[in-house]
PDB file of C-alpha atoms in Angstrom:
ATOM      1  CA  UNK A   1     148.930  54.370 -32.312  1.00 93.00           C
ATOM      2  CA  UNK A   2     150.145  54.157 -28.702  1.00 96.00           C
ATOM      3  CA  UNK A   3     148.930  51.076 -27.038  1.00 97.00           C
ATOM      4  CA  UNK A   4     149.172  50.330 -23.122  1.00 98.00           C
ATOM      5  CA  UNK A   5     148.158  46.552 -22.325  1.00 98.00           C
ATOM      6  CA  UNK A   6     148.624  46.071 -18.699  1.00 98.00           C
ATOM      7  CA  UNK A   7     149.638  42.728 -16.588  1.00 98.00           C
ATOM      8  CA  UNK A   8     151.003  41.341 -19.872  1.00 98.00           C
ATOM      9  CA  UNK A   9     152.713  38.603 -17.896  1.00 98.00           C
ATOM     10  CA  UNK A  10     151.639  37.000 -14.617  1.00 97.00           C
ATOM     11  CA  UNK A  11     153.179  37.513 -10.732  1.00 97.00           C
ATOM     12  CA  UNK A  12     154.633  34.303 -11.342  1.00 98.00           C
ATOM     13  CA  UNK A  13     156.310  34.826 -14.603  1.00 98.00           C
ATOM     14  CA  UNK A  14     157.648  38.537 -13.738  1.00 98.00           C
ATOM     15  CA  UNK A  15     159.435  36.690 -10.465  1.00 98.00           C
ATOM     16  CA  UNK A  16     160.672  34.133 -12.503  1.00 98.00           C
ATOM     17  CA  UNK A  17     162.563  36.406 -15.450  1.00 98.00           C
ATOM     18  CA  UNK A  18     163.760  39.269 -12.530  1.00 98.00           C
ATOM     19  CA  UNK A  19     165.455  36.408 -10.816  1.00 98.00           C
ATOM     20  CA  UNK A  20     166.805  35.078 -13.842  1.00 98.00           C
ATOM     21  CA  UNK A  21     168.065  38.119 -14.969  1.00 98.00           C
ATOM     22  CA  UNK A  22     169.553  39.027 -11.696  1.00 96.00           C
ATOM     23  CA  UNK A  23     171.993  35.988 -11.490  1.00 96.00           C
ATOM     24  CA  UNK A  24     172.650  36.474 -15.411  1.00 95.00           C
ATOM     25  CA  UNK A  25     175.831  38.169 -17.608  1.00 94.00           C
ATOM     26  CA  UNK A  26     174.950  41.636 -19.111  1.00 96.00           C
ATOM     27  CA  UNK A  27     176.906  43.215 -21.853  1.00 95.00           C
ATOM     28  CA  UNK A  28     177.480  46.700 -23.500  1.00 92.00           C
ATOM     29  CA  UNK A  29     173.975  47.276 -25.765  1.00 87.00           C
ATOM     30  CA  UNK A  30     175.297  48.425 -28.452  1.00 77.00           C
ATOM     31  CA  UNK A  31     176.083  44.845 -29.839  1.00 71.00           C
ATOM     32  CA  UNK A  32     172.097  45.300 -31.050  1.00 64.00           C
ATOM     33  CA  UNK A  33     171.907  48.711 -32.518  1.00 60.00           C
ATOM     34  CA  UNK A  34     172.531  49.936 -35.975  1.00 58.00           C
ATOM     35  CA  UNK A  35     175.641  52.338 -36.917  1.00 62.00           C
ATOM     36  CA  UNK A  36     173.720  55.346 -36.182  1.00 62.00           C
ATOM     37  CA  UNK A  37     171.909  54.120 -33.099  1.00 64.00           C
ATOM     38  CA  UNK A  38     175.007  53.034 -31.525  1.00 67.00           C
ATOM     39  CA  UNK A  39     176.446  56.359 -31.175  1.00 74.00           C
ATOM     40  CA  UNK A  40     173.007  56.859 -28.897  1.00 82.00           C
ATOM     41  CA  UNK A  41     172.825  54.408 -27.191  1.00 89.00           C
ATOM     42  CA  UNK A  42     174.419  53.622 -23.133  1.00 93.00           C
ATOM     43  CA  UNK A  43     172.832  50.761 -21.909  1.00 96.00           C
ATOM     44  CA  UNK A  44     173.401  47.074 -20.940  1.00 96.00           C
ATOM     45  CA  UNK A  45     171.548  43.667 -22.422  1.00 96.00           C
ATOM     46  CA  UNK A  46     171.567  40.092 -21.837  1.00 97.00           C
ATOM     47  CA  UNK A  47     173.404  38.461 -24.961  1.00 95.00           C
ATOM     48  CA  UNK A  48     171.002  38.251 -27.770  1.00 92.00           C
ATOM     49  CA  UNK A  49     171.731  34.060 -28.636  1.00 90.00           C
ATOM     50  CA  UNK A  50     172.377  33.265 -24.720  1.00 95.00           C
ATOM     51  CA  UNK A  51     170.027  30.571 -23.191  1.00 96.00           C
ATOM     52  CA  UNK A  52     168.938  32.995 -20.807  1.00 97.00           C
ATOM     53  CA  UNK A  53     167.373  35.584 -23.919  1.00 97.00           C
ATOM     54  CA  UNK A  54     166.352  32.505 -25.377  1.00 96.00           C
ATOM     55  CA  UNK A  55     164.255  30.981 -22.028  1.00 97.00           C
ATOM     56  CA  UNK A  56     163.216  34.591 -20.992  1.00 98.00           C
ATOM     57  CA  UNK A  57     162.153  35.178 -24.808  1.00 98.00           C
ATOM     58  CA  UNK A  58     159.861  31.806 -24.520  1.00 97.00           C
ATOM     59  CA  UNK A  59     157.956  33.137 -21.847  1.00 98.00           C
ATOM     60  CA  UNK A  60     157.101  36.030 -23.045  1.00 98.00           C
ATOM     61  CA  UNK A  61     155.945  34.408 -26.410  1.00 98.00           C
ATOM     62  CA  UNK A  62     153.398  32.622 -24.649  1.00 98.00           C
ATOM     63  CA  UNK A  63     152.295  35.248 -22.523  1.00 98.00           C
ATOM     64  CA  UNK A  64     151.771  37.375 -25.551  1.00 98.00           C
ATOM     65  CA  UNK A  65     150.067  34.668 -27.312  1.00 96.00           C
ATOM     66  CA  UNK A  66     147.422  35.167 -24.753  1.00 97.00           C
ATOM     67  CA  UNK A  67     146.997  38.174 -25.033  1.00 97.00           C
ATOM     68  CA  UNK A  68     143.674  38.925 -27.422  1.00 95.00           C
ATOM     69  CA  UNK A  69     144.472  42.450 -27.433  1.00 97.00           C
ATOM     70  CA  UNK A  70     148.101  42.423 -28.178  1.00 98.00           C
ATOM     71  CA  UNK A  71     146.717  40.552 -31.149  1.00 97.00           C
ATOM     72  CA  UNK A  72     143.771  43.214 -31.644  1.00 96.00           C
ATOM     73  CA  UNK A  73     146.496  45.882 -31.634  1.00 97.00           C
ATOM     74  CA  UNK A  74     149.562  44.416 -33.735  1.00 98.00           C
ATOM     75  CA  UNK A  75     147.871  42.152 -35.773  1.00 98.00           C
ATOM     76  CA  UNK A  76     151.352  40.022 -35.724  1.00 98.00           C
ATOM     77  CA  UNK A  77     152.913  38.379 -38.625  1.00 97.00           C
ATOM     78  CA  UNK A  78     155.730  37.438 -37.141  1.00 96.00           C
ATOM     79  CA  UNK A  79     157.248  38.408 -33.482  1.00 97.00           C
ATOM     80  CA  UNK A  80     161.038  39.250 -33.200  1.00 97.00           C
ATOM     81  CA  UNK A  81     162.396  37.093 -30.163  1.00 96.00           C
ATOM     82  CA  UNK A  82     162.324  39.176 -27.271  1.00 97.00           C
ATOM     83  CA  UNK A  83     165.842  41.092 -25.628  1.00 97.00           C
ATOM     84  CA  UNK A  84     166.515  42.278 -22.237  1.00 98.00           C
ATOM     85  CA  UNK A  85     168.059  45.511 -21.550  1.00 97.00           C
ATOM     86  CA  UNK A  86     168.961  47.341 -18.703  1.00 97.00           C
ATOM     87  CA  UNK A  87     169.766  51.114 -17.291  1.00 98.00           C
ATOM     88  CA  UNK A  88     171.777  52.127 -14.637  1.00 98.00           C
ATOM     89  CA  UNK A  89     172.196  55.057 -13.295  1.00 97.00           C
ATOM     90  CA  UNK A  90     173.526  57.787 -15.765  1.00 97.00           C
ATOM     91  CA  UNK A  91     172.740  55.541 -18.808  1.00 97.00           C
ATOM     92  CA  UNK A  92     170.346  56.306 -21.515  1.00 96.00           C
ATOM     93  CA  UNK A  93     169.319  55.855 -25.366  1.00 96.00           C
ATOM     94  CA  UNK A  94     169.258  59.414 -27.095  1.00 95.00           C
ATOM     95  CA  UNK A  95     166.698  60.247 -30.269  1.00 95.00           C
ATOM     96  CA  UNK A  96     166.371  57.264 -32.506  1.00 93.00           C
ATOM     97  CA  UNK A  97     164.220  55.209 -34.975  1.00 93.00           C
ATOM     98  CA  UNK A  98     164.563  51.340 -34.714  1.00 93.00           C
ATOM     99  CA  UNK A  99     165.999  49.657 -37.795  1.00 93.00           C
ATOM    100  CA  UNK A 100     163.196  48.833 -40.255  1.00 96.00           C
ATOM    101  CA  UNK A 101     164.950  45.197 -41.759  1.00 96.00           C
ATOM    102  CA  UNK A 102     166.198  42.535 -38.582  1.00 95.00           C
ATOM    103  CA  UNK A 103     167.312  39.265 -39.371  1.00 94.00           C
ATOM    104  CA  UNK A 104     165.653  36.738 -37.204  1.00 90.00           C
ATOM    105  CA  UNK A 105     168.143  34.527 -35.500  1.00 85.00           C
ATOM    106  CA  UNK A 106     169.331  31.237 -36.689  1.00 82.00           C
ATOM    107  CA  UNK A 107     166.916  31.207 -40.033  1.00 87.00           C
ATOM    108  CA  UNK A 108     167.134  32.733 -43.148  1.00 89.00           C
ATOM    109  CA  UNK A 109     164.017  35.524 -42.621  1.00 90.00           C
ATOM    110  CA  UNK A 110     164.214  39.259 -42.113  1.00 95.00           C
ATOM    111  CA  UNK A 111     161.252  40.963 -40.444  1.00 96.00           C
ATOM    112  CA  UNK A 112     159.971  44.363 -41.142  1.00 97.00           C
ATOM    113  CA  UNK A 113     160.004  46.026 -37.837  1.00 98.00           C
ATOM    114  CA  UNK A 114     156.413  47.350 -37.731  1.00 98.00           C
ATOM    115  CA  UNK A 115     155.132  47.502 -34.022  1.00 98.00           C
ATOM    116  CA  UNK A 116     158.153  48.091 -31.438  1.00 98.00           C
ATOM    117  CA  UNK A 117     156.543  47.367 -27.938  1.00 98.00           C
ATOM    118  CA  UNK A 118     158.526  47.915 -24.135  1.00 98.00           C
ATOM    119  CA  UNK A 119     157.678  45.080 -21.875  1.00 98.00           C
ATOM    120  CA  UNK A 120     158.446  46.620 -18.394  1.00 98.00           C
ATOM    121  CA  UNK A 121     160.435  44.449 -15.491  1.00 98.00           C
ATOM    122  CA  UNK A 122     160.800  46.900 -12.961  1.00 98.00           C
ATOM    123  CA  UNK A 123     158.410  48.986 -11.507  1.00 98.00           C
ATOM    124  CA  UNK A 124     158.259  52.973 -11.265  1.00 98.00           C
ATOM    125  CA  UNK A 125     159.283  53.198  -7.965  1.00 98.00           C
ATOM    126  CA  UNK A 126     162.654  51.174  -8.114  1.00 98.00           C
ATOM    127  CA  UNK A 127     163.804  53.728 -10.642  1.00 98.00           C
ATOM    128  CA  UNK A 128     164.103  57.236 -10.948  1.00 98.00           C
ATOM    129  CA  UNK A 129     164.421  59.162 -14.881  1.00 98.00           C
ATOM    130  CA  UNK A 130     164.175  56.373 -17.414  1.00 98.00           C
ATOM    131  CA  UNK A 131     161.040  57.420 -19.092  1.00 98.00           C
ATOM    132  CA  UNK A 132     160.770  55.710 -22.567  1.00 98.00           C
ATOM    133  CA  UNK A 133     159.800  58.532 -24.745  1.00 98.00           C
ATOM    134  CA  UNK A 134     157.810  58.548 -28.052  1.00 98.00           C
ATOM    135  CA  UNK A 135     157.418  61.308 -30.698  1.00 95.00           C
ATOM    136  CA  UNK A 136     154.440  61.507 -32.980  1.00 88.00           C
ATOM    137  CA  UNK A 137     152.014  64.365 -34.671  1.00 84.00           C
ATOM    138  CA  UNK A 138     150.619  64.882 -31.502  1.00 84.00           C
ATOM    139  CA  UNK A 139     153.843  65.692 -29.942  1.00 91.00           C
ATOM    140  CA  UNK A 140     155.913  64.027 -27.000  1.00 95.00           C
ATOM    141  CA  UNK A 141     154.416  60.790 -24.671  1.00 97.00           C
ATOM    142  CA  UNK A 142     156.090  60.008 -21.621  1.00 97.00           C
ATOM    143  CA  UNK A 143     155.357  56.276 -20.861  1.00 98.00           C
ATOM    144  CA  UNK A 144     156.594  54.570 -17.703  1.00 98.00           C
ATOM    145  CA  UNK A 145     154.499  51.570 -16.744  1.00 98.00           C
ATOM    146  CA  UNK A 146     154.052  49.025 -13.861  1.00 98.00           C
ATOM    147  CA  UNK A 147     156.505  45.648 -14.013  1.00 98.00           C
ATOM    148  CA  UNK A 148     154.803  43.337 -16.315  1.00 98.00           C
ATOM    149  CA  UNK A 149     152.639  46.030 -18.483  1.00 98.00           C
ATOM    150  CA  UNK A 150     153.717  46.624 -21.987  1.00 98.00           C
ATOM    151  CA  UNK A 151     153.558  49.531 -24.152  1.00 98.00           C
ATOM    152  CA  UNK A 152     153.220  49.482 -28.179  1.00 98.00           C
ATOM    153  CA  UNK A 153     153.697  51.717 -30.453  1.00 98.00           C
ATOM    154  CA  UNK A 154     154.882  52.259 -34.323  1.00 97.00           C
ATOM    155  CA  UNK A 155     158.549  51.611 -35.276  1.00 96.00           C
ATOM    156  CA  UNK A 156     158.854  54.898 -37.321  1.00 96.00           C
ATOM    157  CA  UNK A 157     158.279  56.940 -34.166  1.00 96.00           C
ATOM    158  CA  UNK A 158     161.278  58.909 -33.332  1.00 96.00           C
ATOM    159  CA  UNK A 159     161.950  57.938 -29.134  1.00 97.00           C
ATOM    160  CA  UNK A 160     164.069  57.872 -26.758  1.00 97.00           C
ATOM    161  CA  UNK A 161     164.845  56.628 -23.226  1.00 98.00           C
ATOM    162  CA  UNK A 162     165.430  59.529 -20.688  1.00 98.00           C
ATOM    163  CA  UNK A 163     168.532  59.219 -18.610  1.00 98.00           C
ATOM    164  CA  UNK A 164     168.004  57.297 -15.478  1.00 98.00           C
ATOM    165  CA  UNK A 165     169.378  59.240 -12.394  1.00 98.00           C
ATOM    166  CA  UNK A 166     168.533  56.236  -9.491  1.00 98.00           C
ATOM    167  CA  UNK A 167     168.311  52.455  -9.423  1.00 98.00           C
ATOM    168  CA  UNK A 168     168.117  50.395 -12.066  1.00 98.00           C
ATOM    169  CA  UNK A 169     165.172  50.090 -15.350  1.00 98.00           C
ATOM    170  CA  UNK A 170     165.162  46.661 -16.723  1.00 98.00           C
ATOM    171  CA  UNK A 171     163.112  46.128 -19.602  1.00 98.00           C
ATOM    172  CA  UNK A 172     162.433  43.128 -22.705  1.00 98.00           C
ATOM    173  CA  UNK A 173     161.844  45.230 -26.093  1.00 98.00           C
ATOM    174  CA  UNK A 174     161.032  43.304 -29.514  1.00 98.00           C
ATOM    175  CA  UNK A 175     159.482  44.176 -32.826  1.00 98.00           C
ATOM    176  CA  UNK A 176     156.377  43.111 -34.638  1.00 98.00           C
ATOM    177  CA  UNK A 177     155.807  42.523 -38.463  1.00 98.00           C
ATOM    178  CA  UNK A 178     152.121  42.869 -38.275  1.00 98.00           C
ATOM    179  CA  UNK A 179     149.896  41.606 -41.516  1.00 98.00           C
ATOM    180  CA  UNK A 180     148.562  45.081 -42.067  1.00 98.00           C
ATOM    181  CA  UNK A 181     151.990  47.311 -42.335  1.00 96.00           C
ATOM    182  CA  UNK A 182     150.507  50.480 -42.036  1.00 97.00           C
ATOM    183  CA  UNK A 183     149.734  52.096 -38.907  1.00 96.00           C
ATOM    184  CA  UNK A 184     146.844  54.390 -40.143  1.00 96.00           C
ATOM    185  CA  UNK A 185     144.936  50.961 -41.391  1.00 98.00           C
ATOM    186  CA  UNK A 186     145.996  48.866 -37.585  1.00 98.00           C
ATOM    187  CA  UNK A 187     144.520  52.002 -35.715  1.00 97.00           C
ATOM    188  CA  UNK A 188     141.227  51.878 -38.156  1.00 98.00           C
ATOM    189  CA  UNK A 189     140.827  48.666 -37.373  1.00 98.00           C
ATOM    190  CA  UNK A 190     141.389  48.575 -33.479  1.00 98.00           C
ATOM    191  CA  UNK A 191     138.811  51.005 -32.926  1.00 97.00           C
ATOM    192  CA  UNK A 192     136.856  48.879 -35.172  1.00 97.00           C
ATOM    193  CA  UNK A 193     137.172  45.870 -33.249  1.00 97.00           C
ATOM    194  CA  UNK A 194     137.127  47.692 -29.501  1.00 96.00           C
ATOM    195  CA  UNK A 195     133.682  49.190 -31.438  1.00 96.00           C
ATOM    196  CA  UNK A 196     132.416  45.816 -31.952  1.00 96.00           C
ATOM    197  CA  UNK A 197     133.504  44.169 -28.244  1.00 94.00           C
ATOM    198  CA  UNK A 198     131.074  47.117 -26.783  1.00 95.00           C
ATOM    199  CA  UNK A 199     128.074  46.435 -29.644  1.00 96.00           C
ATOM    200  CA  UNK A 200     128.359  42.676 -28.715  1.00 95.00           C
ATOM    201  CA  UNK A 201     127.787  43.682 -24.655  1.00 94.00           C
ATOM    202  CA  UNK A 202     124.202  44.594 -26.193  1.00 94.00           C
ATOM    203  CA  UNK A 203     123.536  42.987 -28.271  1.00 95.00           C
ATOM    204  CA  UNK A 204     123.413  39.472 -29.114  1.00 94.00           C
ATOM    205  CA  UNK A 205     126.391  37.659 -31.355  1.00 93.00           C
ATOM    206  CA  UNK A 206     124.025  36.856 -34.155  1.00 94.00           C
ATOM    207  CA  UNK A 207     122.324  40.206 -34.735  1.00 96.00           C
ATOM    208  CA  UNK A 208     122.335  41.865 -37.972  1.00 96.00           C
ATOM    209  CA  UNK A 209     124.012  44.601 -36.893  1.00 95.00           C
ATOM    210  CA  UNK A 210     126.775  42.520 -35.032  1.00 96.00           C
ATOM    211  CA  UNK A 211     127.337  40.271 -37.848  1.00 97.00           C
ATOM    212  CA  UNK A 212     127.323  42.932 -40.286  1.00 97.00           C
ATOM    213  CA  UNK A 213     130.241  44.518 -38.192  1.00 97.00           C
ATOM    214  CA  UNK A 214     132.264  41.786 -37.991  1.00 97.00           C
ATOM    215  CA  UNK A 215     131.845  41.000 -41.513  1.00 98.00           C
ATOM    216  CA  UNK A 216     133.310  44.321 -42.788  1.00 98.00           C
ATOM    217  CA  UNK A 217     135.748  43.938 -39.930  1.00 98.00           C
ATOM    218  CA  UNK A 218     137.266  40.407 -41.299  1.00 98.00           C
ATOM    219  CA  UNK A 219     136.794  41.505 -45.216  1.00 98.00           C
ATOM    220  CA  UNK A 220     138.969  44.777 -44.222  1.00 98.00           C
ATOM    221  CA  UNK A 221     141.958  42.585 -43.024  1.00 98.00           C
ATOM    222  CA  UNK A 222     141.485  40.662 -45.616  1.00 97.00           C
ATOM    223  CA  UNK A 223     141.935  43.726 -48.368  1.00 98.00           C
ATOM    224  CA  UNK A 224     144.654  45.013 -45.976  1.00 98.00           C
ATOM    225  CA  UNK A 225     146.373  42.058 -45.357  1.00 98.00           C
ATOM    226  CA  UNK A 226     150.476  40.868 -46.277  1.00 95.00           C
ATOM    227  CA  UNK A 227     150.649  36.712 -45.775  1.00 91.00           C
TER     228      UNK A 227
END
């Protein structure tokens, strides 16, 4: 499932982490990627344990915690603190599949990267190329979003970021453990849920029919769940 939420963060917020990032210290990206991955990958990030990741990482966090239908769509467990990464002109991240196991910073947990999402920070026009692209059964999906809209989609998909060939793309990516690992079961029960939001614009929130949804809804995450 391929998931576009738009204006994930606010005017304010976008300003806040371009400027941040502009006056901050980027390094060589593959410092992040698995053995394989690293032979792929030509890009820059923002040090994963700076205070800059860290700050920028925050305010995502809360803007995703806001977000009713990044929760809809993910169902999140746990949320992998958010890094920054960058393209310049004649870089790019050939054919890969994210790491399944991360270790989350400074703890002793591991996450199972579920739901990889692409938080865009720079907008089409400042950028030519730089497409992120994702492979699935129904073949090839080009995604290249407004500054501030994020994209999510399952961290088996093969992808890739096309080369960029002007400006700059500046991007925060992160992973999601969601509670129901399977994508098959999160897509069954988004459409569920975006099912019941349009019932519920009809009907009132203690009809039988509106209960009854929402029942089977709740008791369907609840067979499908992973605490």
């Amino acid at each position: 499932m391929l998931v576009h939420i738009p204006n994930v963060l606010t005017a304010e917020d976008l300003a806040y982490c371009r400027k941040t990032l502009e006056e901050s210290e980027w390094v060589d990206g593959k410092v992040t990627a698995g053995d394989q991955s690293a032979k792929a990958k030509h890009n820059l990030q923002i040090p994963q344990k700076s205070e800059v990741a860290l700050e920028l990482g925050d305010v995502i966090l809360r803007a995703l915690g806001q977000s009713a239908l990044f929760t809809t769509v993910a169902l999140p467990l746990r949320v992998f603190p958010p890094l920054f990464n960058r393209y310049d002109a004649g870089m790019q991240f050939r054919s890969h599949v994210d790491n399944a196991i991360r270790p989350l910073p400074e703890t002793n947990f591991r996450i199972r990267t579920d739901v990889s999402s692409t938080l865009f920070l720079s907008d089409p026009e400042e950028y030519d190329g730089g497409e992120l692209i994702i492979e699935d059964t129904y073949g090839s999906h080009s995604v290249k979003l407004p500054a501030g809209d994020l994209v999510l989609y399952p961290a088996t998909s093969l992808h890739h970021v096309a080369p960029v060939t002007r400006g700059s793309r500046w991007a925060s990516f992160f992973w999601t453990q969601s509670m129901v690992r399977e994508d098959a079961k999160r897509t069954l029960l988004y459409n569920f849920d975006c099912s019941i939001i349009e019932v519920r614009k009809n009907l009132s929130d203690d009809h039988p029919a509106v209960l009854g949804l929402t029942a089977t809804y709740h008791n369907l995450v609840r067979e499908w769940a992973e605490l």
